Structures are given as structure tokens and as C-alpha cells.
Tab-separated table of N, CA and C in Angstrom:
chain	number	residue	atom	x	y	z
A	1	GLN	N	4.356	30.865	-1.734
A	1	GLN	CA	3.297	28.975	-2.012
A	1	GLN	C	2.681	28.461	-2.920
A	2	VAL	N	2.306	27.161	-3.507
A	2	VAL	CA	1.210	26.419	-3.472
A	2	VAL	C	1.077	26.155	-3.582
A	3	HIS	N	-0.907	25.544	-3.655
A	3	HIS	CA	-1.223	24.455	-2.362
A	3	HIS	C	-2.124	24.060	-3.054
A	4	PRO	N	-1.469	22.422	-2.915
A	4	PRO	CA	-2.591	21.241	-4.326
A	4	PRO	C	-3.018	20.757	-3.625
A	5	VAL	N	-4.273	20.292	-4.089
A	5	VAL	CA	-5.479	19.756	-3.485
A	5	VAL	C	-5.683	18.268	-3.837
A	6	GLU	N	-5.570	17.080	-3.164
A	6	GLU	CA	-6.348	15.929	-3.786
A	6	GLU	C	-7.496	16.052	-4.267
A	7	SER	N	-7.921	15.653	-5.621
A	7	SER	CA	-9.153	14.455	-5.276
A	7	SER	C	-8.868	13.232	-5.912
A	8	GLY	N	-10.708	11.953	-4.992
A	8	GLY	CA	-9.755	11.175	-6.534
A	8	GLY	C	-9.521	9.486	-5.049
A	9	GLY	N	-9.481	8.548	-5.067
A	9	GLY	CA	-9.805	8.223	-4.575
A	9	GLY	C	-10.438	7.098	-3.897
A	10	GLY	N	-10.019	6.438	-3.158
A	10	GLY	CA	-11.084	5.393	-2.167
A	10	GLY	C	-10.926	4.246	-2.310
A	11	LEU	N	-11.794	2.354	-2.095
A	11	LEU	CA	-11.875	2.091	-2.376
A	11	LEU	C	-12.220	1.118	-3.637
A	12	VAL	N	-11.118	0.047	-4.123
A	12	VAL	CA	-11.093	-0.218	-5.156
A	12	VAL	C	-10.715	-2.322	-5.347
A	13	HIS	N	-11.176	-3.402	-5.935
A	13	HIS	CA	-11.066	-4.023	-5.628
A	13	HIS	C	-9.897	-4.319	-6.804
A	14	PRO	N	-9.020	-5.126	-6.504
A	14	PRO	CA	-8.435	-5.792	-7.198
A	14	PRO	C	-8.360	-5.823	-9.154
A	15	GLY	N	-7.867	-5.391	-10.209
A	15	GLY	CA	-7.280	-5.576	-11.186
A	15	GLY	C	-9.294	-4.396	-11.420
A	16	GLY	N	-9.027	-3.725	-10.521
A	16	GLY	CA	-9.994	-2.248	-11.065
A	16	GLY	C	-8.852	-1.791	-11.219
A	17	SER	N	-10.036	0.101	-11.920
A	17	SER	CA	-9.131	1.445	-11.958
A	17	SER	C	-9.946	2.309	-11.049
A	18	LEU	N	-8.694	3.177	-11.039
A	18	LEU	CA	-8.530	4.627	-10.725
A	18	LEU	C	-8.142	5.525	-10.508
A	19	SER	N	-8.963	6.875	-10.149
A	19	SER	CA	-7.802	8.041	-11.577
A	19	SER	C	-8.086	9.147	-9.755
A	20	LEU	N	-7.062	9.869	-10.244
A	20	LEU	CA	-6.490	10.685	-8.928
A	20	LEU	C	-6.368	12.296	-9.314
A	21	SER	N	-7.338	12.810	-9.035
A	21	SER	CA	-7.110	14.890	-9.183
A	21	SER	C	-5.630	15.756	-8.922
A	22	CYS	N	-5.223	16.532	-9.037
A	22	CYS	CA	-4.943	17.494	-8.552
A	22	CYS	C	-4.538	18.642	-8.681
A	23	VAL	N	-5.080	19.996	-8.199
A	23	VAL	CA	-5.425	20.782	-8.395
A	23	VAL	C	-4.763	21.868	-7.770
A	24	ALA	N	-3.283	22.827	-7.852
A	24	ALA	CA	-2.344	23.077	-7.897
A	24	ALA	C	-2.772	25.046	-7.785
A	25	SER	N	-2.908	25.516	-7.007
A	25	SER	CA	-3.291	27.120	-6.607
A	25	SER	C	-1.887	27.950	-5.755
A	26	GLY	N	-1.671	29.463	-6.192
A	26	GLY	CA	-1.156	29.833	-5.826
A	26	GLY	C	0.234	30.546	-7.104
A	27	ARG	N	0.787	30.442	-6.585
A	27	ARG	CA	2.316	30.970	-7.935
A	27	ARG	C	2.214	29.831	-8.686
A	28	GLU	N	1.597	29.558	-9.782
A	28	GLU	CA	0.727	28.788	-10.446
A	28	GLU	C	2.528	28.363	-11.127
A	29	PHE	N	3.089	29.828	-11.605
A	29	PHE	CA	3.674	30.268	-12.762
A	29	PHE	C	5.025	28.495	-12.196
A	30	SER	N	5.316	29.739	-10.572
A	30	SER	CA	6.227	28.453	-10.499
A	30	SER	C	6.931	26.804	-10.527
A	31	ILE	N	5.613	26.194	-10.663
A	31	ILE	CA	6.065	25.124	-10.701
A	31	ILE	C	6.687	24.594	-11.681
A	32	ASN	N	7.380	23.712	-12.229
A	32	ASN	CA	8.407	23.472	-12.458
A	32	ASN	C	7.740	21.788	-13.519
A	33	ALA	N	7.192	20.481	-12.058
A	33	ALA	CA	6.883	20.191	-12.256
A	33	ALA	C	5.811	19.016	-11.358
A	34	MET	N	5.280	18.799	-10.792
A	34	MET	CA	3.706	17.882	-10.564
A	34	MET	C	3.924	16.392	-10.183
A	35	GLY	N	3.662	15.858	-9.241
A	35	GLY	CA	3.902	14.256	-9.494
A	35	GLY	C	2.599	13.945	-8.051
A	36	TRP	N	3.131	12.457	-8.582
A	36	TRP	CA	2.674	11.534	-7.557
A	36	TRP	C	3.283	10.891	-6.524
A	37	TYR	N	2.819	10.419	-5.179
A	37	TYR	CA	3.826	10.486	-4.200
A	37	TYR	C	3.025	9.308	-3.317
A	38	ARG	N	3.612	8.159	-2.293
A	38	ARG	CA	2.437	7.069	-2.222
A	38	ARG	C	3.393	6.970	-0.624
A	39	GLN	N	2.541	6.839	-0.285
A	39	GLN	CA	2.605	5.719	1.008
A	39	GLN	C	2.521	4.591	2.101
A	40	ALA	N	2.361	3.666	2.199
A	40	ALA	CA	2.092	2.941	3.306
A	40	ALA	C	3.021	2.895	4.278
A	41	PRO	N	2.033	2.136	4.871
A	41	PRO	CA	2.370	1.640	6.533
A	41	PRO	C	3.258	1.264	7.112
A	42	GLY	N	3.762	2.095	7.284
A	42	GLY	CA	5.216	1.259	8.069
A	42	GLY	C	5.751	1.777	7.227
A	43	LYS	N	5.876	2.310	5.824
A	43	LYS	CA	6.955	2.451	4.843
A	43	LYS	C	7.148	4.028	4.438
A	44	GLU	N	8.192	4.176	3.524
A	44	GLU	CA	8.687	5.922	3.393
A	44	GLU	C	7.588	6.378	2.160
A	45	ARG	N	7.512	7.217	1.715
A	45	ARG	CA	7.436	7.604	0.882
A	45	ARG	C	6.975	6.976	-0.320
A	46	GLU	N	7.546	7.558	-1.056
A	46	GLU	CA	7.704	6.921	-2.801
A	46	GLU	C	6.956	6.924	-3.040
A	47	LEU	N	7.789	7.579	-4.921
A	47	LEU	CA	7.385	8.254	-5.938
A	47	LEU	C	6.843	7.391	-6.806
A	48	VAL	N	6.049	7.967	-7.043
A	48	VAL	CA	4.737	7.004	-7.842
A	48	VAL	C	4.563	7.406	-9.177
A	49	ALA	N	5.391	8.925	-10.334
A	49	ALA	CA	5.069	9.285	-10.688
A	49	ALA	C	5.971	10.838	-10.896
A	50	LEU	N	6.212	11.657	-11.976
A	50	LEU	CA	6.403	12.172	-11.910
A	50	LEU	C	6.418	13.092	-13.358
A	51	ILE	N	5.132	14.595	-14.138
A	51	ILE	CA	5.400	15.175	-14.789
A	51	ILE	C	6.147	16.438	-15.107
A	52	THR	N	6.846	16.814	-15.782
A	52	THR	CA	7.853	17.891	-15.955
A	52	THR	C	6.559	18.967	-16.947
A	53	ARG	N	7.107	20.258	-16.770
A	53	ARG	CA	5.957	21.038	-17.401
A	53	ARG	C	6.371	20.685	-18.623
A	54	GLY	N	7.261	20.837	-19.786
A	54	GLY	CA	7.270	19.897	-20.985
A	54	GLY	C	7.199	18.795	-21.202
A	55	ASP	N	5.896	17.801	-20.357
A	55	ASP	CA	5.688	16.660	-20.208
A	55	ASP	C	6.561	15.661	-20.824
A	56	SER	N	7.154	15.245	-19.912
A	56	SER	CA	7.895	14.318	-19.476
A	56	SER	C	8.257	13.816	-18.266
A	57	THR	N	7.835	12.154	-18.758
A	57	THR	CA	7.848	11.573	-17.303
A	57	THR	C	8.049	10.555	-16.773
A	58	THR	N	8.408	10.001	-15.481
A	58	THR	CA	8.784	8.751	-14.819
A	58	THR	C	8.291	8.390	-14.218
A	59	TYR	N	8.103	7.970	-14.003
A	59	TYR	CA	6.853	6.662	-13.489
A	59	TYR	C	7.939	5.696	-12.539
A	60	ALA	N	7.367	4.369	-11.107
A	60	ALA	CA	8.105	3.823	-10.331
A	60	ALA	C	8.313	2.689	-11.265
A	61	ASP	N	9.162	1.928	-10.809
A	61	ASP	CA	9.011	0.339	-11.804
A	61	ASP	C	7.461	-0.589	-11.319
A	62	SER	N	6.985	-0.259	-10.521
A	62	SER	CA	5.875	-1.118	-10.070
A	62	SER	C	5.034	-0.702	-10.084
A	63	VAL	N	4.508	0.618	-10.784
A	63	VAL	CA	3.257	0.989	-11.730
A	63	VAL	C	4.183	0.861	-12.628
A	64	LYS	N	4.710	0.871	-14.026
A	64	LYS	CA	4.915	1.325	-15.180
A	64	LYS	C	3.866	0.320	-16.080
A	65	GLY	N	3.242	0.328	-17.084
A	65	GLY	CA	2.251	0.162	-17.895
A	65	GLY	C	0.875	-0.290	-17.199
A	66	ARG	N	0.823	0.721	-16.098
A	66	ARG	CA	-0.240	-0.285	-14.906
A	66	ARG	C	-0.889	1.374	-14.869
A	67	PHE	N	-0.127	2.575	-14.666
A	67	PHE	CA	-0.721	3.239	-14.583
A	67	PHE	C	-0.131	4.965	-15.600
A	68	THR	N	-0.779	5.937	-15.684
A	68	THR	CA	0.018	6.829	-16.533
A	68	THR	C	-0.795	8.546	-15.567
A	69	ILE	N	0.570	9.341	-15.829
A	69	ILE	CA	0.458	9.977	-15.042
A	69	ILE	C	-0.379	11.069	-16.432
A	70	SER	N	-0.263	12.734	-16.127
A	70	SER	CA	-1.177	13.577	-17.040
A	70	SER	C	-1.130	15.013	-16.275
A	71	ARG	N	-1.155	15.747	-17.960
A	71	ARG	CA	-0.982	17.828	-16.717
A	71	ARG	C	-1.636	18.416	-17.973
A	72	ASP	N	-2.883	19.146	-17.169
A	72	ASP	CA	-3.247	20.084	-17.973
A	72	ASP	C	-2.872	22.167	-17.281
A	73	ASN	N	-1.086	22.125	-17.970
A	73	ASN	CA	-0.935	23.402	-17.142
A	73	ASN	C	-1.794	24.421	-17.382
A	74	ALA	N	-2.735	24.673	-18.633
A	74	ALA	CA	-3.375	25.503	-18.352
A	74	ALA	C	-4.708	26.116	-17.012
A	75	LYS	N	-3.871	24.448	-16.334
A	75	LYS	CA	-5.469	24.575	-15.275
A	75	LYS	C	-4.154	24.005	-14.083
A	76	ASN	N	-3.466	23.858	-14.614
A	76	ASN	CA	-2.272	23.896	-13.358
A	76	ASN	C	-2.479	22.166	-12.685
A	77	THR	N	-3.747	21.023	-13.360
A	77	THR	CA	-4.131	19.802	-13.277
A	77	THR	C	-3.505	18.946	-12.823
A	78	VAL	N	-2.484	17.806	-12.242
A	78	VAL	CA	-2.271	16.775	-12.798
A	78	VAL	C	-2.753	15.773	-12.747
A	79	LEU	N	-2.485	14.320	-13.520
A	79	LEU	CA	-4.624	13.524	-12.944
A	79	LEU	C	-3.403	12.387	-12.670
A	80	LEU	N	-4.199	11.198	-12.124
A	80	LEU	CA	-2.571	9.620	-12.580
A	80	LEU	C	-4.226	9.049	-12.792
A	81	ARG	N	-3.794	8.202	-13.305
A	81	ARG	CA	-4.428	6.910	-14.626
A	81	ARG	C	-4.584	5.993	-13.547
A	82	MET	N	-4.906	5.555	-12.535
A	82	MET	CA	-4.194	3.835	-12.056
A	82	MET	C	-5.414	2.688	-12.832
A	83	ASN	N	-4.542	1.947	-13.129
A	83	ASN	CA	-5.150	0.734	-13.988
A	83	ASN	C	-4.552	-0.427	-13.382
A	84	ARG	N	-5.517	-1.900	-13.244
A	84	ARG	CA	-4.464	-3.163	-13.353
A	84	ARG	C	-4.767	-3.404	-12.001
A	85	LEU	N	-5.398	-2.224	-10.595
A	85	LEU	CA	-4.460	-1.353	-9.092
A	85	LEU	C	-3.943	-2.915	-8.858
A	86	LYS	N	-3.487	-3.332	-7.311
A	86	LYS	CA	-2.879	-4.428	-7.099
A	86	LYS	C	-2.842	-4.065	-5.333
A	87	PRO	N	-3.566	-4.910	-4.516
A	87	PRO	CA	-3.110	-4.401	-3.254
A	87	PRO	C	-2.301	-4.128	-2.677
A	88	GLU	N	-0.914	-4.370	-3.093
A	88	GLU	CA	0.212	-3.472	-2.699
A	88	GLU	C	-0.214	-1.933	-3.589
A	89	ASP	N	-0.754	-1.975	-4.026
A	89	ASP	CA	-1.148	-0.441	-4.587
A	89	ASP	C	-1.566	0.449	-3.637
A	90	THR	N	-2.003	-0.136	-2.461
A	90	THR	CA	-2.739	0.653	-1.200
A	90	THR	C	-1.441	0.994	-0.472
A	91	ALA	N	-2.382	2.003	-0.120
A	91	ALA	CA	-1.777	3.134	0.284
A	91	ALA	C	-1.981	4.734	-0.326
A	92	VAL	N	-1.454	5.796	0.934
A	92	VAL	CA	-2.062	7.526	1.020
A	92	VAL	C	-1.316	8.027	-0.527
A	93	TYR	N	-1.524	8.683	-1.494
A	93	TYR	CA	-1.161	8.640	-1.737
A	93	TYR	C	-1.425	10.503	-2.321
A	94	TYR	N	0.081	11.696	-2.062
A	94	TYR	CA	0.286	12.806	-1.785
A	94	TYR	C	0.577	13.242	-3.335
A	95	CYS	N	-0.276	14.680	-4.066
A	95	CYS	CA	0.044	15.008	-4.851
A	95	CYS	C	0.835	16.579	-4.869
A	96	SER	N	2.389	16.331	-5.502
A	96	SER	CA	3.418	17.633	-4.523
A	96	SER	C	3.933	18.271	-6.058
A	97	ALA	N	3.876	19.647	-5.912
A	97	ALA	CA	4.505	20.525	-7.017
A	97	ALA	C	5.180	21.019	-6.537
A	98	MET	N	6.905	21.049	-7.563
A	98	MET	CA	7.054	20.746	-7.323
A	98	MET	C	8.337	22.682	-8.068
A	99	THR	N	9.015	22.995	-6.816
A	99	THR	CA	8.673	24.725	-7.703
A	99	THR	C	10.736	24.999	-7.396
A	100	ILE	N	10.758	25.800	-7.628
A	100	ILE	CA	12.694	26.314	-7.856
A	100	ILE	C	13.244	25.980	-6.299
A	101	THR	N	11.713	26.695	-4.753
A	101	THR	CA	11.835	27.241	-3.000
A	101	THR	C	11.294	25.859	-2.789
A	102	GLY	N	11.145	24.492	-3.552
A	102	GLY	CA	11.279	23.018	-3.267
A	102	GLY	C	9.700	23.100	-3.585
A	103	PRO	N	9.656	21.966	-2.916
A	103	PRO	CA	8.402	20.558	-2.719
A	103	PRO	C	7.018	21.334	-2.540
A	104	TYR	N	6.083	21.923	-2.756
A	104	TYR	CA	4.379	21.763	-2.030
A	104	TYR	C	3.726	19.721	-1.884
A	105	TRP	N	3.513	19.851	-1.103
A	105	TRP	CA	2.519	18.519	-0.922
A	105	TRP	C	1.055	18.406	-0.046
A	106	GLY	N	-0.057	18.274	-0.846
A	106	GLY	CA	-1.665	18.189	-0.868
A	106	GLY	C	-0.782	17.217	0.710
A	107	GLN	N	-2.697	17.325	1.128
A	107	GLN	CA	-3.356	16.830	2.763
A	107	GLN	C	-2.890	14.855	2.040
A	108	GLY	N	-2.791	14.654	1.015
A	108	GLY	CA	-3.364	13.082	0.561
A	108	GLY	C	-4.505	12.702	0.413
A	109	THR	N	-5.159	11.723	-0.778
A	109	THR	CA	-5.934	11.210	-0.145
A	109	THR	C	-5.731	9.454	-0.327
A	110	GLN	N	-6.459	8.610	-0.071
A	110	GLN	CA	-6.613	7.393	0.963
A	110	GLN	C	-6.531	6.556	-0.689
A	111	VAL	N	-6.326	5.006	-1.067
A	111	VAL	CA	-6.080	4.544	-2.095
A	111	VAL	C	-6.284	2.676	-1.736
A	112	THR	N	-7.052	2.503	-1.428
A	112	THR	CA	-7.250	0.358	-0.712
A	112	THR	C	-7.798	0.293	-2.180
A	113	VAL	N	-7.152	-0.773	-1.514
A	113	VAL	CA	-7.388	-1.986	-3.531
A	113	VAL	C	-6.868	-3.520	-2.037
A	114	SER	N	-9.240	-3.726	-1.985
A	114	SER	CA	-9.540	-4.835	-1.696
A	114	SER	C	-10.147	-5.635	-1.958
A	115	SER	N	-10.370	-6.603	-1.488
A	115	SER	CA	-11.566	-7.579	-1.847
A	115	SER	C	-12.474	-7.785	-1.221
């Protein structure tokens, strides 16, 4: 079992910045990759950004150039720095820790971009 716990999130104006953090506890040695997903009301959950243990990254087209994912393997922590936020970035953001037995999800944190 792996238990991701998110922190950060909140309300920000369009064009602003916000950072999310996720710490994974439990069988940390089994984590191959960690990522951030989001789900807006009435929409399906979608990948935002992913980072592997070897620091390879993947981003959704909608966030490329604005969001940056990074991780500290020693601390089992993954960060998501979000710049130039847009109203369409409003969603619940979930941290996911991916292992050989499947993904483990955090509870989610709300990000609202509004003036």
C-alpha cells in the first residue's frame, strides 16, 4: 500500500501561480512514477503531468509551458508548479503514485482560478 497526501491548492486569480505538493508514504520503494491528474465538474479525470523515477516527464498539451512537475525520490515527494493559471485549470487535483500493483490516489485538493 502507498498513501499519497496532497497539500496546496486554493483560490488564485487568472494569471497567478500556485504550487501543489504530494508526499507518498507506505511502500515507497515500489513507486515507479508519480503524477498529477485533475477532474473538473462534469468532466472525466485527466492527466496533467507525470514524472518517472528516472525524471522523465509527460505533460498534457493544455499545460505545457505553464506547469512544471518535479520529484524528490529520497523524500517520496512530487511537486507541481503551476504558472499563468487560467479559469479552465479549475478542478480537483489528485496525486497518483504508480506501482507494479496499480495506482494509488490521494484525496484530492481543489484549485480554483477565478477573478
